Amino acid sequence: MKPLHAQVDWESGVLSQGVKRVRRVSDMIGLYHDEAAEQQAVAEGDPIVYEYTTIELPEEANHVLFGTTTIFPGRVGSEYYMTKGHYHERRDTGEVYVCFSGQGRLVMETEAGQTEVLAMFPGSVAYVPPHWAHRVSNVGDDPLLFFAAFPGHAGHDYGTIAQVGFRLRVEEHGGEVLIVDNT
Ligand code: PAN
Ligand code: ZN
């Protein structure tokens, strides 16, 4: 294939030439801790939690897939808006996250039970090593925009997280960001 060129819209985070996907609270039922707050949010207009745009490329090991994500500010109960989070289907693939704007937390864990939380802020770069599940929460008052790149054959396993959940969740309590142990 030929090289390609795209552009990030700094306002929306959308990547030109990409395919945009929208995730609402109703797409995430069961992922937030507070089920009643989930139902209430869906009943009250089912807000958009995040959007992400990826450029369609061959899902092969010698390619690098990439995309941008915009998580809007908000909470479901005490829990900040977040991405679904996933393991890569091919567990032995890593990923790079570059934050453009906003304030977030990148929550990671391994199947062996290790956990890690890294702050995301404009200019922060995080490396998600192979074997770590990853999810991002927006802990600020503005949209959180970030860019991600990962091996083409990584694949996405959402089922494991949907079943077992993350060990840590990111919540607001008394105006502070709190990392709460789910286990
Ligand atoms: C990211 C994510 C993106 C959306 O590009 O896919 O932020 O989050 P979910 O995939 O968890 O809904 C990435 O980690 N790709 O591998
Ligand atoms: Zn990933």
GROMACS .gro file of C-alpha atoms in nm, residues 5-176:
model
  172
    5HIS     CA    1  -0.145   1.126   0.562
    6ALA     CA    2  -0.415   1.232   0.809
    7GLN     CA    3  -0.485   1.510   1.053
    8VAL     CA    4  -0.615   1.532   1.408
    9ASP     CA    5  -0.878   1.797   1.475
   10TRP     CA    6  -0.751   1.946   1.803
   11GLU     CA    7  -1.099   2.050   1.911
   12SER     CA    8  -1.284   1.721   1.866
   13GLY     CA    9  -0.993   1.478   1.862
   14VAL     CA   10  -1.128   1.324   1.543
   15LEU     CA   11  -0.874   1.187   1.296
   16SER     CA   12  -0.946   1.273   0.934
   17GLN     CA   13  -1.006   0.974   0.701
   18GLY     CA   14  -1.091   0.761   1.000
   19VAL     CA   15  -1.396   0.559   1.097
   20LYS     CA   16  -1.558   0.710   1.407
   21ARG     CA   17  -1.723   0.492   1.673
   22VAL     CA   18  -1.943   0.631   1.947
   23ARG     CA   19  -1.988   0.472   2.291
   24ARG     CA   20  -2.283   0.570   2.507
   25VAL     CA   21  -2.363   0.461   2.862
   26SER     CA   22  -2.600   0.198   2.715
   27ASP     CA   23  -2.303   0.041   2.531
   28MET     CA   24  -2.124  -0.004   2.863
   29ILE     CA   25  -2.392  -0.159   3.086
   30GLY     CA   26  -2.231  -0.364   3.360
   31LEU     CA   27  -1.894  -0.193   3.334
   32TYR     CA   28  -1.969   0.083   3.586
   33HIS     CA   29  -1.990  -0.008   3.953
   34ASP     CA   30  -2.318   0.173   4.024
   35GLU     CA   31  -2.586  -0.013   3.826
   36ALA     CA   32  -2.868   0.219   3.935
   37ALA     CA   33  -2.669   0.522   3.815
   38GLU     CA   34  -2.609   0.345   3.482
   39GLN     CA   35  -2.981   0.287   3.434
   40GLN     CA   36  -3.059   0.645   3.534
   41ALA     CA   37  -2.805   0.785   3.286
   42VAL     CA   38  -2.955   0.574   3.006
   43ALA     CA   39  -3.308   0.687   3.099
   44GLU     CA   40  -3.199   1.051   3.110
   45GLY     CA   41  -3.076   1.069   2.751
   46ASP     CA   42  -2.808   0.802   2.728
   47PRO     CA   43  -2.513   1.042   2.693
   48ILE     CA   44  -2.210   0.983   2.474
   49VAL     CA   45  -1.918   0.879   2.697
   50TYR     CA   46  -1.645   0.861   2.434
   51GLU     CA   47  -1.573   0.852   2.064
   52TYR     CA   48  -1.277   0.699   1.889
   53THR     CA   49  -1.156   0.715   1.535
   54THR     CA   50  -0.927   0.466   1.367
   55ILE     CA   51  -0.790   0.456   1.018
   56GLU     CA   52  -0.867   0.122   0.857
   57LEU     CA   53  -0.544  -0.064   0.786
   58PRO     CA   54  -0.459  -0.432   0.741
   59GLU     CA   55  -0.481  -0.613   1.076
   60GLU     CA   56  -0.145  -0.777   1.025
   61ALA     CA   57   0.167  -0.792   1.242
   62ASN     CA   58   0.380  -0.582   1.010
   63HIS     CA   59   0.134  -0.290   1.023
   64VAL     CA   60   0.081  -0.037   1.301
   65LEU     CA   61  -0.280   0.053   1.376
   66PHE     CA   62  -0.358   0.388   1.532
   67GLY     CA   63  -0.644   0.606   1.638
   68THR     CA   64  -0.761   0.891   1.855
   69THR     CA   65  -1.004   0.882   2.147
   70THR     CA   66  -1.209   1.162   2.303
   71ILE     CA   67  -1.360   1.090   2.645
   72PHE     CA   68  -1.613   1.351   2.749
   73PRO     CA   69  -1.620   1.483   3.106
   74GLY     CA   70  -1.879   1.324   3.334
   75ARG     CA   71  -1.955   1.050   3.583
   76VAL     CA   72  -2.183   0.751   3.626
   77GLY     CA   73  -2.250   0.770   3.999
   78SER     CA   74  -1.908   0.850   4.148
   79GLU     CA   75  -1.717   0.681   3.868
   80TYR     CA   76  -1.561   0.899   3.602
   81TYR     CA   77  -1.649   0.844   3.235
   82MET     CA   78  -1.406   0.589   3.095
   83THR     CA   79  -1.338   0.360   2.801
   84LYS     CA   80  -1.460   0.000   2.808
   85GLY     CA   81  -1.105  -0.121   2.845
   86HIS     CA   82  -0.964  -0.443   2.706
   87TYR     CA   83  -0.684  -0.693   2.678
   88HIS     CA   84  -0.538  -0.741   2.336
   89GLU     CA   85  -0.650  -1.072   2.189
   90ARG     CA   86  -0.285  -1.135   2.120
   91ARG     CA   87  -0.167  -1.077   2.475
   92ASP     CA   88   0.195  -1.034   2.363
   93THR     CA   89   0.132  -0.695   2.200
   94GLY     CA   90   0.191  -0.355   2.358
   95GLU     CA   91   0.062  -0.006   2.287
   96VAL     CA   92   0.165   0.360   2.312
   97TYR     CA   93  -0.074   0.629   2.440
   98VAL     CA   94   0.000   1.000   2.383
   99CYS     CA   95  -0.225   1.251   2.559
  100PHE     CA   96  -0.309   1.568   2.366
  101SER     CA   97  -0.539   1.745   2.611
  102GLY     CA   98  -0.736   1.697   2.931
  103GLN     CA   99  -0.664   1.509   3.252
  104GLY     CA  100  -0.697   1.135   3.288
  105ARG     CA  101  -0.587   0.814   3.448
  106LEU     CA  102  -0.464   0.513   3.254
  107VAL     CA  103  -0.557   0.205   3.458
  108MET     CA  104  -0.379  -0.119   3.378
  109GLU     CA  105  -0.369  -0.471   3.512
  110THR     CA  106  -0.239  -0.816   3.428
  111GLU     CA  107  -0.415  -1.150   3.458
  112ALA     CA  108  -0.162  -1.236   3.728
  113GLY     CA  109  -0.304  -0.952   3.942
  114GLN     CA  110  -0.053  -0.668   3.898
  115THR     CA  111  -0.208  -0.320   3.877
  116GLU     CA  112  -0.079   0.021   3.770
  117VAL     CA  113  -0.232   0.367   3.733
  118LEU     CA  114  -0.058   0.643   3.534
  119ALA     CA  115  -0.165   1.007   3.508
  120MET     CA  116  -0.251   1.138   3.161
  121PHE     CA  117  -0.205   1.509   3.090
  122PRO     CA  118  -0.117   1.714   2.780
  123GLY     CA  119   0.211   1.576   2.645
  124SER     CA  120   0.218   1.263   2.862
  125VAL     CA  121   0.329   0.945   2.687
  126ALA     CA  122   0.248   0.604   2.835
  127TYR     CA  123   0.367   0.264   2.728
  128VAL     CA  124   0.131  -0.027   2.787
  129PRO     CA  125   0.353  -0.336   2.781
  130PRO     CA  126   0.235  -0.671   2.643
  131HIS     CA  127  -0.006  -0.862   2.876
  132TRP     CA  128  -0.156  -0.552   3.042
  133ALA     CA  129  -0.528  -0.472   3.010
  134HIS     CA  130  -0.586  -0.098   2.974
  135ARG     CA  131  -0.866   0.152   3.033
  136VAL     CA  132  -0.869   0.533   3.048
  137SER     CA  133  -1.083   0.753   3.278
  138ASN     CA  134  -1.139   1.125   3.224
  139VAL     CA  135  -1.091   1.290   3.566
  140GLY     CA  136  -1.109   1.651   3.444
  141ASP     CA  137  -1.378   1.902   3.349
  142ASP     CA  138  -1.287   1.905   2.979
  143PRO     CA  139  -1.271   1.637   2.709
  144LEU     CA  140  -0.967   1.408   2.732
  145LEU     CA  141  -0.800   1.353   2.394
  146PHE     CA  142  -0.535   1.092   2.328
  147PHE     CA  143  -0.366   0.905   2.044
  148ALA     CA  144  -0.291   0.532   2.050
  149ALA     CA  145  -0.076   0.306   1.830
  150PHE     CA  146  -0.050  -0.073   1.847
  151PRO     CA  147   0.053  -0.374   1.634
  152GLY     CA  148  -0.186  -0.458   1.354
  153HIS     CA  149  -0.252  -0.816   1.467
  154ALA     CA  150  -0.324  -0.723   1.833
  155GLY     CA  151  -0.704  -0.769   1.822
  156HIS     CA  152  -0.932  -0.659   2.105
  157ASP     CA  153  -1.065  -0.884   2.382
  158TYR     CA  154  -1.346  -0.696   2.561
  159GLY     CA  155  -1.507  -1.013   2.697
  160THR     CA  156  -1.256  -1.081   2.974
  161ILE     CA  157  -1.300  -0.733   3.124
  162ALA     CA  158  -1.678  -0.750   3.082
  163GLN     CA  159  -1.672  -1.074   3.284
  164VAL     CA  160  -1.418  -1.007   3.555
  165GLY     CA  161  -1.404  -0.623   3.562
  166PHE     CA  162  -1.097  -0.417   3.646
  167ARG     CA  163  -0.952  -0.451   3.995
  168LEU     CA  164  -0.935  -0.073   4.031
  169ARG     CA  165  -1.188   0.196   3.956
  170VAL     CA  166  -1.143   0.573   3.935
  171GLU     CA  167  -1.394   0.781   4.131
  172GLU     CA  168  -1.461   1.132   4.252
  173HIS     CA  169  -1.508   1.176   4.626
  174GLY     CA  170  -1.525   1.521   4.786
  175GLY     CA  171  -1.369   1.679   4.479
  176GLU     CA  172  -1.071   1.441   4.487
   0.00000   0.00000   0.00000
